[in-house]
Coordinates of C-alpha atoms and ligand atoms in Angstrom, one line a residue:
M221 CA -5.0 -22.8 -9.9
A222 CA -7.4 -20.6 -8.2
L223 CA -8.0 -18.1 -10.9
S224 CA -7.8 -20.2 -14.0
R225 CA -11.5 -20.9 -14.6
R226 CA -13.0 -17.8 -16.1
E227 CA -16.6 -17.7 -16.8
L228 CA -17.1 -14.1 -17.8
L229 CA -16.8 -13.8 -21.5
L230 CA -16.0 -10.7 -23.5
G231 CA -18.1 -9.4 -26.3
T232 CA -21.5 -10.3 -25.0
V233 CA -23.1 -7.5 -23.0
G234 CA -19.8 -5.8 -22.1
L235 CA -17.9 -6.8 -19.1
A236 CA -20.1 -7.2 -16.1
A237 CA -19.0 -5.6 -12.9
T238 CA -19.4 -8.9 -11.2
G239 CA -19.8 -12.5 -11.9
C240 CA -16.4 -14.0 -11.9
T241 CA -15.7 -17.0 -9.8
S242 CA -12.8 -19.2 -9.1
G243 CA -12.8 -23.0 -9.2
D244 CA -10.3 -23.4 -6.4
Q245 CA -11.6 -21.0 -3.9
G246 CA -13.1 -22.2 -0.7
A247 CA -16.0 -24.6 -0.5
D248 CA -18.5 -21.7 -0.2
A249 CA -17.3 -20.3 -3.5
A250 CA -16.3 -23.4 -5.4
D251 CA -19.8 -24.0 -6.8
A252 CA -20.7 -20.4 -7.3
T253 CA -22.0 -19.6 -10.7
P254 CA -21.7 -16.3 -12.3
T255 CA -24.6 -14.1 -11.5
D256 CA -25.8 -10.8 -12.7
A257 CA -25.6 -9.1 -9.3
T258 CA -26.3 -5.7 -10.9
P259 CA -29.7 -6.2 -12.5
D260 CA -30.2 -2.4 -12.6
A261 CA -27.1 -2.0 -14.7
T262 CA -27.7 -0.3 -18.0
P263 CA -27.6 -2.8 -20.9
T264 CA -24.6 -2.0 -23.0
D265 CA -24.1 -1.9 -26.7
A266 CA -20.8 -3.8 -26.7
T267 CA -18.9 -4.6 -29.7
T268 CA -18.3 -8.3 -30.2
T269 CA -14.6 -7.8 -30.8
T270 CA -12.4 -10.5 -29.1
T271 CA -8.7 -11.0 -28.9
T272 CA -9.1 -13.9 -31.3
E273 CA -10.0 -11.5 -34.1
P274 CA -7.1 -10.4 -36.2
E275 CA -8.1 -6.7 -35.9
V276 CA -9.3 -5.2 -32.7
V277 CA -11.3 -2.0 -33.3
L278 CA -11.4 0.8 -30.8
V279 CA -14.9 1.2 -29.5
D280 CA -16.5 4.6 -29.1
A281 CA -16.6 5.9 -25.6
P282 CA -20.1 6.1 -24.1
P283 CA -21.4 9.5 -23.4
Y284 CA -20.6 11.0 -20.0
E285 CA -21.7 14.2 -18.4
G286 CA -19.6 15.6 -15.7
D287 CA -16.1 16.4 -14.5
F288 CA -13.1 14.1 -15.0
P289 CA -14.4 10.8 -13.6
F290 CA -11.1 8.9 -13.1
Q291 CA -9.9 10.9 -10.1
L292 CA -9.3 7.7 -8.0
G293 CA -7.0 6.3 -10.7
V294 CA -7.0 2.8 -12.1
A295 CA -5.7 -0.5 -10.9
S296 CA -5.2 -4.1 -11.9
G297 CA -5.1 -7.3 -9.9
D298 CA -5.6 -11.0 -9.5
P299 CA -4.0 -12.0 -12.9
D300 CA -4.1 -15.4 -14.2
A301 CA -2.5 -16.8 -17.4
D302 CA -4.9 -15.3 -19.8
S303 CA -6.7 -12.4 -18.0
V304 CA -6.4 -9.8 -15.3
V305 CA -8.9 -7.7 -13.4
L306 CA -8.9 -4.0 -14.5
W307 CA -10.4 -1.6 -12.0
T308 CA -11.6 1.9 -11.8
R309 CA -14.3 3.8 -10.1
L310 CA -16.1 6.8 -11.6
I311 CA -16.5 9.7 -9.3
S312 CA -19.1 12.1 -10.4
N313 CA -20.0 15.4 -8.9
V314 CA -22.4 13.8 -6.4
E315 CA -21.2 11.8 -3.4
T316 CA -23.8 9.0 -3.6
P317 CA -24.0 7.5 -7.1
T318 CA -27.4 7.4 -8.6
S319 CA -26.8 6.6 -12.2
N320 CA -25.7 3.4 -13.8
L321 CA -22.8 4.2 -16.1
V322 CA -20.9 2.5 -18.9
V323 CA -17.2 3.1 -19.8
A324 CA -14.9 1.9 -22.5
V325 CA -11.9 -0.2 -21.6
D326 CA -8.9 -0.7 -23.9
V327 CA -6.0 -3.2 -23.5
A328 CA -3.0 -2.9 -25.8
H329 CA 0.5 -4.2 -26.3
D330 CA 1.9 -0.7 -26.5
A331 CA 1.5 2.5 -24.5
A332 CA 0.2 4.4 -27.6
F333 CA -2.7 1.9 -27.9
D334 CA -1.9 1.3 -31.6
D335 CA -1.6 -2.5 -31.1
L336 CA -4.9 -3.3 -29.4
A337 CA -5.6 -6.6 -27.7
Y338 CA -9.1 -5.6 -26.6
S339 CA -11.5 -2.7 -26.7
G340 CA -15.0 -3.0 -25.3
L341 CA -17.6 -1.6 -22.9
V342 CA -18.1 -2.4 -19.3
D343 CA -20.8 -1.5 -16.7
A344 CA -20.1 0.8 -13.7
P345 CA -23.3 0.2 -11.7
A346 CA -24.6 2.7 -9.2
A347 CA -25.3 -0.1 -6.7
Y348 CA -21.5 -0.6 -6.5
A349 CA -20.5 3.1 -6.4
N350 CA -19.9 3.1 -10.2
S351 CA -16.9 0.8 -9.7
V352 CA -15.6 -1.3 -12.6
H353 CA -14.1 -4.8 -12.5
A354 CA -13.3 -5.5 -16.2
I355 CA -11.8 -8.9 -17.0
P356 CA -10.6 -9.1 -20.6
E357 CA -9.8 -12.7 -21.4
G358 CA -7.8 -14.3 -24.1
L359 CA -4.6 -12.4 -23.3
E360 CA -1.2 -14.1 -23.8
S361 CA 0.4 -15.7 -20.8
N362 CA 3.5 -14.2 -19.1
S363 CA 3.0 -10.9 -21.0
W364 CA 2.8 -7.2 -20.1
Y365 CA -0.1 -5.0 -21.3
H366 CA -1.2 -1.4 -21.1
Y367 CA -4.8 -0.5 -20.2
R368 CA -7.0 2.6 -19.8
F369 CA -10.7 3.6 -19.4
R370 CA -12.6 6.1 -21.4
A371 CA -15.9 8.0 -20.7
G372 CA -17.2 10.7 -22.9
E373 CA -14.3 13.0 -23.7
H374 CA -12.3 11.8 -20.6
V375 CA -9.5 9.2 -20.7
S376 CA -8.0 7.7 -17.6
A377 CA -4.3 7.4 -16.8
T378 CA -2.7 4.4 -18.5
G379 CA -1.8 1.5 -16.3
R380 CA 0.6 -1.4 -16.9
T381 CA -0.4 -4.9 -16.0
R382 CA 0.6 -8.5 -16.8
T383 CA -0.6 -12.0 -17.1
L384 CA 1.0 -14.9 -15.2
P385 CA 3.1 -17.7 -16.7
A386 CA 1.0 -20.6 -17.9
R387 CA 0.0 -23.2 -15.3
G388 CA 2.5 -26.0 -14.9
S389 CA 5.2 -24.0 -16.8
N390 CA 8.8 -23.5 -15.8
P391 CA 8.6 -19.7 -15.6
P392 CA 11.2 -17.0 -15.2
P393 CA 12.1 -15.9 -11.6
L394 CA 9.3 -14.1 -9.8
R395 CA 10.0 -10.6 -8.6
F396 CA 7.4 -9.1 -6.3
G397 CA 6.9 -6.5 -3.6
F398 CA 4.8 -6.7 -0.5
S399 CA 3.7 -4.4 2.3
S400 CA 0.8 -3.4 4.5
C401 CA -0.7 -0.7 6.7
Q402 CA -1.0 2.7 5.1
N403 CA -2.6 4.9 7.7
W404 CA -3.2 8.1 5.7
E405 CA -2.8 10.3 8.8
S406 CA 0.4 8.6 10.0
G407 CA 2.6 9.5 7.1
A408 CA 3.2 10.1 3.4
Y409 CA 3.3 7.4 0.8
S410 CA 6.9 7.8 -0.5
A411 CA 7.2 4.0 -0.2
H412 CA 4.6 3.6 -2.9
R413 CA 6.4 6.2 -5.1
H414 CA 9.6 4.2 -4.8
L415 CA 7.7 0.9 -5.5
A416 CA 6.2 2.4 -8.6
D417 CA 9.7 2.8 -10.1
L418 CA 10.9 -0.7 -9.4
D419 CA 11.0 -3.5 -11.9
L420 CA 8.6 -6.0 -10.3
D421 CA 6.1 -8.4 -11.6
L422 CA 3.5 -8.2 -8.9
F423 CA 2.7 -6.5 -5.6
V424 CA 1.1 -8.3 -2.7
W425 CA -0.9 -6.2 -0.2
L426 CA -1.3 -7.8 3.3
G427 CA -4.0 -5.6 4.8
D428 CA -5.0 -2.3 6.3
Y429 CA -5.5 -0.5 3.0
I430 CA -7.6 2.0 4.9
Y431 CA -8.0 2.9 8.6
E432 CA -11.5 3.4 9.9
Y433 CA -10.4 5.8 12.7
G434 CA -11.8 9.3 13.2
P435 CA -9.5 12.4 12.8
G436 CA -6.3 12.6 14.7
N437 CA -6.3 9.0 15.7
N438 CA -3.6 7.4 13.8
G439 CA -3.7 4.2 15.9
D440 CA -0.2 4.7 17.2
V441 CA 1.4 6.2 20.2
S442 CA 3.4 8.6 18.1
S443 CA 1.8 11.1 15.6
A444 CA 4.0 13.1 13.3
G445 CA 2.4 12.5 10.0
G446 CA 1.0 15.9 9.4
R447 CA -2.1 14.8 7.5
V448 CA -5.4 15.0 9.2
H449 CA -8.8 14.2 7.7
D450 CA -12.1 15.5 9.1
S451 CA -14.3 12.5 8.8
P452 CA -15.4 10.6 11.9
E453 CA -14.8 6.9 12.6
V454 CA -16.3 5.0 9.7
T455 CA -19.3 2.7 10.2
T456 CA -21.4 3.1 7.1
L457 CA -21.2 2.2 3.4
D458 CA -21.0 5.9 2.4
G459 CA -18.4 6.4 5.1
Y460 CA -16.2 3.6 3.9
R461 CA -16.5 4.7 0.3
Q462 CA -15.4 8.2 1.2
R463 CA -12.5 6.9 3.2
Y464 CA -11.3 4.8 0.2
G465 CA -11.8 7.9 -1.9
L466 CA -9.5 9.8 0.4
Y467 CA -6.8 7.2 0.4
K468 CA -7.0 6.6 -3.3
S469 CA -6.6 10.3 -4.0
D470 CA -3.0 10.0 -3.0
P471 CA -0.8 10.4 -6.2
S472 CA 1.9 8.0 -5.0
L473 CA -0.6 5.3 -4.3
Q474 CA -2.2 5.8 -7.7
A475 CA 1.3 5.7 -9.3
H476 CA 2.0 2.4 -7.7
H477 CA -1.3 0.9 -8.8
L478 CA -0.4 2.0 -12.4
A479 CA 2.8 0.1 -12.3
R480 CA 1.7 -3.6 -11.9
P481 CA -1.1 -5.9 -10.8
W482 CA -1.8 -6.1 -7.1
I483 CA -2.9 -9.2 -5.2
V484 CA -4.7 -8.0 -2.0
T485 CA -6.1 -9.2 1.2
W486 CA -7.5 -7.3 4.1
D487 CA -6.8 -7.2 7.8
D488 CA -8.8 -5.5 10.6
H489 CA -8.9 -1.8 9.7
E490 CA -10.8 -2.3 6.5
V491 CA -13.7 -2.7 9.0
D492 CA -12.7 -2.1 12.7
N493 CA -9.5 -2.5 14.8
N494 CA -8.8 -6.0 16.0
H495 CA -12.3 -7.3 15.2
A496 CA -12.7 -11.1 15.0
A497 CA -15.5 -12.4 12.8
N498 CA -18.6 -10.6 14.2
T499 CA -17.1 -9.4 17.5
T500 CA -15.5 -6.1 18.0
E501 CA -13.3 -4.6 20.6
D502 CA -15.7 -1.6 20.7
G503 CA -18.4 -3.8 22.2
Q504 CA -20.7 -2.9 19.4
D505 CA -23.9 -4.9 19.2
T506 CA -23.4 -8.0 17.1
D507 CA -26.2 -7.2 14.7
A508 CA -25.1 -3.6 14.2
F509 CA -21.5 -4.8 13.7
A510 CA -22.7 -7.3 11.1
L511 CA -24.2 -4.5 9.1
R512 CA -21.0 -2.4 9.6
R513 CA -18.8 -5.3 8.6
N514 CA -20.8 -5.9 5.4
A515 CA -20.6 -2.2 4.6
G516 CA -16.8 -2.5 5.0
Y517 CA -16.7 -5.6 2.8
Q518 CA -18.7 -4.0 0.1
A519 CA -16.6 -0.9 0.0
W520 CA -13.5 -3.0 0.0
W521 CA -14.7 -4.9 -3.0
E522 CA -15.8 -1.8 -4.8
H523 CA -12.3 -0.3 -4.5
M524 CA -10.0 -3.3 -5.0
P525 CA -9.0 -5.0 -8.3
V526 CA -10.2 -8.4 -7.1
R527 CA -11.6 -11.4 -8.9
M528 CA -14.6 -12.4 -6.9
D529 CA -18.3 -11.7 -6.7
P530 CA -19.3 -8.8 -4.4
P531 CA -20.4 -9.7 -0.8
V532 CA -23.9 -10.7 -0.1
R533 CA -25.2 -9.6 3.3
G534 CA -25.5 -12.5 5.7
E535 CA -23.3 -14.8 3.7
D536 CA -19.6 -15.6 4.0
F537 CA -17.5 -13.4 1.7
V538 CA -14.8 -15.7 0.5
I539 CA -11.7 -13.8 -0.5
Y540 CA -9.1 -16.5 0.2
R541 CA -7.7 -17.7 -3.1
S542 CA -4.5 -18.9 -4.8
I543 CA -2.5 -17.7 -7.8
E544 CA 0.2 -19.6 -9.6
W545 CA 3.4 -18.3 -11.0
G546 CA 3.8 -21.4 -13.2
D547 CA 5.2 -24.2 -11.0
L548 CA 7.7 -21.9 -9.2
V549 CA 5.5 -20.1 -6.7
H550 CA 1.9 -20.8 -5.6
L551 CA 0.7 -17.9 -3.5
H552 CA -2.2 -18.5 -1.1
M553 CA -3.9 -15.3 0.0
L554 CA -5.6 -15.8 3.5
D555 CA -8.4 -14.1 5.4
G556 CA -7.4 -14.0 9.1
R557 CA -10.3 -11.9 10.2
Q558 CA -13.7 -13.0 8.9
F559 CA -13.7 -16.6 10.3
R560 CA -11.6 -16.3 13.4
T561 CA -12.7 -17.0 17.0
P562 CA -12.3 -14.1 19.4
Q563 CA -8.8 -13.5 20.8
P564 CA -8.3 -15.5 24.0
T565 CA -8.8 -13.6 27.3
D566 CA -8.0 -16.3 29.9
G567 CA -4.3 -15.4 30.1
D568 CA -3.2 -12.9 32.7
P569 CA -2.5 -9.4 31.3
V570 CA 1.2 -8.5 31.1
A571 CA 2.2 -4.9 31.6
L572 CA 5.3 -3.9 29.6
P573 CA 7.6 -1.5 31.5
G574 CA 7.0 2.1 30.6
V575 CA 4.4 1.1 28.0
G576 CA 1.5 -0.5 29.7
N577 CA -0.5 -3.5 28.7
L578 CA -1.2 -3.1 25.0
G579 CA -3.2 -6.3 24.9
V580 CA -0.4 -8.5 25.9
R581 CA -1.3 -11.6 27.9
Q582 CA 0.3 -14.8 29.2
L583 CA 0.1 -17.7 26.8
S584 CA -3.0 -19.6 28.0
N585 CA -4.9 -22.8 27.7
D586 CA -7.4 -21.2 25.4
A587 CA -4.7 -20.1 23.0
R588 CA -3.3 -23.6 23.0
N589 CA -6.7 -25.1 22.2
P590 CA -6.8 -26.1 18.5
A591 CA -10.5 -25.0 18.4
Q592 CA -9.2 -21.5 18.8
S593 CA -9.0 -20.7 15.1
M594 CA -7.8 -17.8 13.0
L595 CA -8.8 -19.2 9.7
G596 CA -11.9 -21.2 10.5
T597 CA -12.2 -24.9 9.6
T598 CA -13.2 -24.5 6.0
Q599 CA -10.4 -22.1 5.1
R600 CA -7.8 -24.0 7.0
Q601 CA -8.8 -27.3 5.2
W602 CA -8.8 -25.4 1.9
L603 CA -5.3 -24.1 2.6
E604 CA -4.0 -27.5 3.7
R605 CA -5.4 -29.0 0.5
Q606 CA -4.0 -26.3 -1.7
V607 CA -0.5 -26.7 -0.3
S608 CA -0.4 -30.5 0.0
T609 CA -1.6 -30.9 -3.6
S610 CA 0.6 -28.1 -5.0
S611 CA 3.3 -28.9 -7.6
A612 CA 5.1 -25.6 -6.8
Q613 CA 8.7 -25.3 -5.7
W614 CA 7.6 -22.7 -3.2
N615 CA 4.3 -22.3 -1.4
V616 CA 3.7 -18.9 0.0
L617 CA 1.1 -17.6 2.5
G618 CA -0.2 -14.1 2.0
N619 CA -1.1 -13.6 5.6
Q620 CA -1.9 -10.7 8.0
V621 CA -0.3 -11.2 11.4
Y622 CA 3.1 -12.6 12.3
M623 CA 3.4 -16.3 12.6
H624 CA 6.9 -16.6 14.0
G625 CA 5.8 -15.9 17.6
L626 CA 7.0 -13.2 19.9
N627 CA 7.5 -13.4 23.6
A628 CA 6.9 -9.7 24.5
F629 CA 8.5 -9.8 27.9
P630 CA 11.0 -12.2 29.5
G631 CA 9.3 -14.4 32.1
P632 CA 8.4 -18.0 33.0
V633 CA 5.3 -17.9 30.7
P634 CA 5.5 -16.3 27.2
A635 CA 3.8 -13.0 27.0
I636 CA 1.9 -12.8 23.7
N637 CA 0.0 -10.5 21.6
T638 CA -3.3 -12.4 21.4
D639 CA -4.3 -10.8 18.1
T640 CA -1.4 -12.6 16.3
W641 CA -0.9 -16.3 15.6
D642 CA 0.3 -16.6 19.2
G643 CA -3.3 -16.3 20.2
Y644 CA -4.1 -19.2 17.9
F645 CA -1.2 -21.3 19.1
G646 CA -2.8 -24.7 18.8
E647 CA -4.1 -24.1 15.3
R648 CA -0.7 -22.8 14.2
Q649 CA 1.0 -25.9 15.6
N650 CA -1.4 -28.3 13.8
M651 CA -1.3 -26.4 10.6
L652 CA 2.5 -26.1 10.4
D653 CA 2.8 -29.8 11.3
T654 CA 0.6 -30.5 8.3
I655 CA 1.8 -28.0 5.6
G656 CA 5.2 -26.9 6.9
G657 CA 8.5 -28.9 7.3
A658 CA 12.2 -28.6 7.3
D659 CA 12.2 -29.1 3.5
A660 CA 8.7 -27.9 2.7
N661 CA 9.7 -24.6 1.1
L662 CA 6.9 -22.8 2.9
V663 CA 7.3 -19.0 3.1
V664 CA 4.9 -16.8 5.1
L665 CA 4.4 -13.2 4.3
S666 CA 2.9 -11.0 7.0
G667 CA 2.3 -7.3 7.9
D668 CA 0.2 -5.7 10.6
F669 CA 3.0 -4.9 13.1
H670 CA 4.2 -1.6 11.6
S671 CA 7.7 -3.0 11.7
S672 CA 9.5 -5.7 9.9
S673 CA 11.2 -9.1 10.6
A674 CA 12.9 -12.0 9.0
A675 CA 12.3 -15.1 11.0
D676 CA 12.4 -18.8 11.4
I677 CA 9.0 -20.4 12.1
R678 CA 8.6 -23.4 14.5
S679 CA 5.4 -25.2 15.3
D680 CA 6.0 -24.1 18.9
P681 CA 7.9 -20.8 18.6
F682 CA 9.0 -20.9 22.2
D683 CA 10.6 -24.4 22.0
L684 CA 13.8 -23.8 20.1
S685 CA 14.7 -27.5 20.1
G686 CA 11.9 -28.1 17.5
P687 CA 12.7 -28.1 13.8
I688 CA 12.2 -25.0 11.7
M689 CA 9.0 -25.5 9.6
A690 CA 8.8 -22.4 7.5
T691 CA 10.4 -19.0 6.9
E692 CA 8.7 -15.6 7.5
F693 CA 9.1 -12.2 6.1
M694 CA 7.0 -9.5 7.9
A695 CA 6.9 -6.4 5.8
P696 CA 7.2 -3.0 7.2
A697 CA 4.2 -0.6 7.0
I698 CA 3.9 1.9 4.2
S699 CA 3.1 4.7 6.6
S700 CA 1.6 3.4 9.9
T701 CA 4.3 3.9 12.5
F702 CA 5.7 1.7 15.2
P703 CA 5.1 3.3 18.6
E704 CA 8.1 5.2 19.9
T705 CA 7.6 3.8 23.4
L706 CA 8.1 0.2 22.0
R707 CA 11.3 1.0 20.1
G708 CA 13.2 1.1 23.4
L709 CA 11.9 -2.4 24.3
A710 CA 13.0 -4.0 21.1
P711 CA 16.5 -5.1 22.2
L712 CA 15.1 -6.7 25.3
V713 CA 12.4 -8.5 23.3
L714 CA 14.7 -9.7 20.6
A715 CA 17.1 -11.1 23.1
V716 CA 14.5 -13.6 24.2
N717 CA 13.2 -14.3 20.7
P718 CA 16.1 -15.8 18.7
Q719 CA 13.6 -17.1 16.1
V720 CA 13.4 -13.4 15.0
R721 CA 16.6 -13.1 13.0
H722 CA 16.2 -9.5 12.1
F723 CA 13.9 -6.7 13.2
S724 CA 13.4 -3.1 12.1
P725 CA 10.9 -0.6 13.3
E726 CA 11.2 1.5 10.2
N727 CA 8.6 2.1 7.4
G728 CA 9.0 0.9 3.9
F729 CA 8.4 -2.4 2.1
M730 CA 10.0 -5.7 1.0
T731 CA 10.8 -7.1 -2.3
S732 CA 11.6 -10.7 -3.2
E733 CA 13.2 -12.5 -6.1
V734 CA 12.4 -16.2 -6.3
T735 CA 14.2 -18.9 -8.3
P736 CA 13.9 -22.7 -8.1
E737 CA 17.2 -22.7 -6.0
S738 CA 16.8 -19.8 -3.7
W739 CA 14.7 -17.0 -2.3
T740 CA 16.1 -13.5 -1.8
T741 CA 14.1 -10.8 0.2
R742 CA 15.3 -7.2 0.5
L743 CA 14.1 -4.8 3.2
H744 CA 13.6 -1.3 1.8
T745 CA 13.3 1.3 4.5
I746 CA 12.4 5.0 4.0
D747 CA 14.3 7.7 5.9
D748 CA 11.3 9.9 6.9
V749 CA 7.7 8.7 6.8
T750 CA 6.4 12.3 7.1
N751 CA 8.2 13.3 3.9
E752 CA 6.6 12.5 0.6
D753 CA 10.0 12.9 -1.0
S754 CA 11.9 10.7 1.5
N755 CA 14.8 8.6 0.3
V756 CA 14.6 4.8 0.4
A757 CA 17.5 2.4 0.9
I758 CA 17.9 -1.4 1.0
T759 CA 19.0 -1.9 4.6
A760 CA 19.0 -5.7 4.8
T761 CA 19.0 -8.7 2.4
F762 CA 17.9 -12.2 3.4
T763 CA 18.2 -15.5 1.6
V764 CA 16.5 -18.8 1.9
E765 CA 17.9 -21.9 0.3
S766 CA 15.4 -24.3 -1.4
G767 CA 14.9 -27.4 0.8
I768 CA 16.1 -25.8 4.0
A769 CA 13.5 -23.9 6.0
G770 CA 14.6 -20.7 7.8
I771 CA 16.8 -17.7 7.1
A772 CA 20.0 -19.0 5.5
A773 CA 21.9 -15.7 5.4
I774 CA 21.5 -12.0 6.3
R775 CA 23.6 -9.2 4.9
Ligands
FE2_1227 FE1 -2.0 -1.7 10.5

């Protein structure tokens, strides 16, 4: 279990902002030891209260001078069976933080905080934008909690979070939501508001939490969102921090974070559109882009409730990790950006009628070359090891781009979007032959495409005589829109892609309920992405039967 080995203890010097590690992360992180990455942090006068004590005493809030500091809300994430990451970031009246701060964090069994499970102090270092990653340990497995932060006279909103069922246990069904792509300019976050109201254990975020674009560029052909920011394309640490601040000011997004723990990965827009490792489509100088990428990584870490050390410039930042819902579901969160080889360019460009090229090329020799890698060797070997040694009924990949394959235009050679797994055709084939299978119970979650699908995955998607090796659910975008000009092409494209069993260009999210016998996914679509008060409806339901890869039924 990736997040089971916790090395940060409560009640010593307060919860450090950093220093956690995971025993089952990739090789680069496996031997990492907790480090005090914030040497400038103010030593705290923490109480030694732990959850093993019969009485937990509420600590005094440290002094704080300034306006309400919890304007970006609170969040939780990366739970394991006895702990969870609790996040906030203190926003002071100055844009660039200069002071190390300390806050109190409380965890309770009840919303009134009468029945405390933990109360202590935690650092909010200036070096990390006064962000907080508190990890109270010793919580009960498979349990819900309430949490909050306090600074001076200020008290944050109260969030709800939960721990996971114990490792190896036979847990209750897992109910979780998943989505991706929330371009702030493209639309409102009514999807998050509806998600906040649902009864779900977890939420899985599949990338594009922010978009780096300048104003008026929502990344899509259509633009009807009505929200425009005034900051230019983001390239610096301050810029990324401000962009996260803008997104996190949205009340619906904050409400959804309050509702449950999130498990997040990134895609391209947390740094730059369609980047691959240290190459960028902008043609930016490699060294300059490396600095930009590190700034994006640091700001991501500062704003996400994730259980990992912050990035170190010049070193791999390992964010791929697994979590276990007992022995029912093992979820493996992937990083399809940091370690990938550039998208193949040897295939002839394919122009889509009335639309243009949009990066579509003929499936090529380079794409078929297994050395063309989206995950990189270390991550792929880690994934294959995680799945092949897993005792879970279902293994799930938290993945960015669609794996089911899509021939974008009928012709003798498949026309592929090279940024997706189709551009990494050979690696996909080998990987699915290793970890997939007709009875492997492998389910792939994806996002990125600003539309949704339910699909059968084959090792070669364009050879329908091959066995189905896995099942895919591609979640709709929260707010990023599917280009109007592509909507008209959808019937033509789907006619030549029978592996895609259902497709929708609408915004929204998906939810899944998983039992040992079956997997049910519901597609929730919103009526009007420009309307914060839009209605939502379940517009399709898909089932997968245990032991039989692929979509079993659609209704
Ligand atoms: Fe996106």
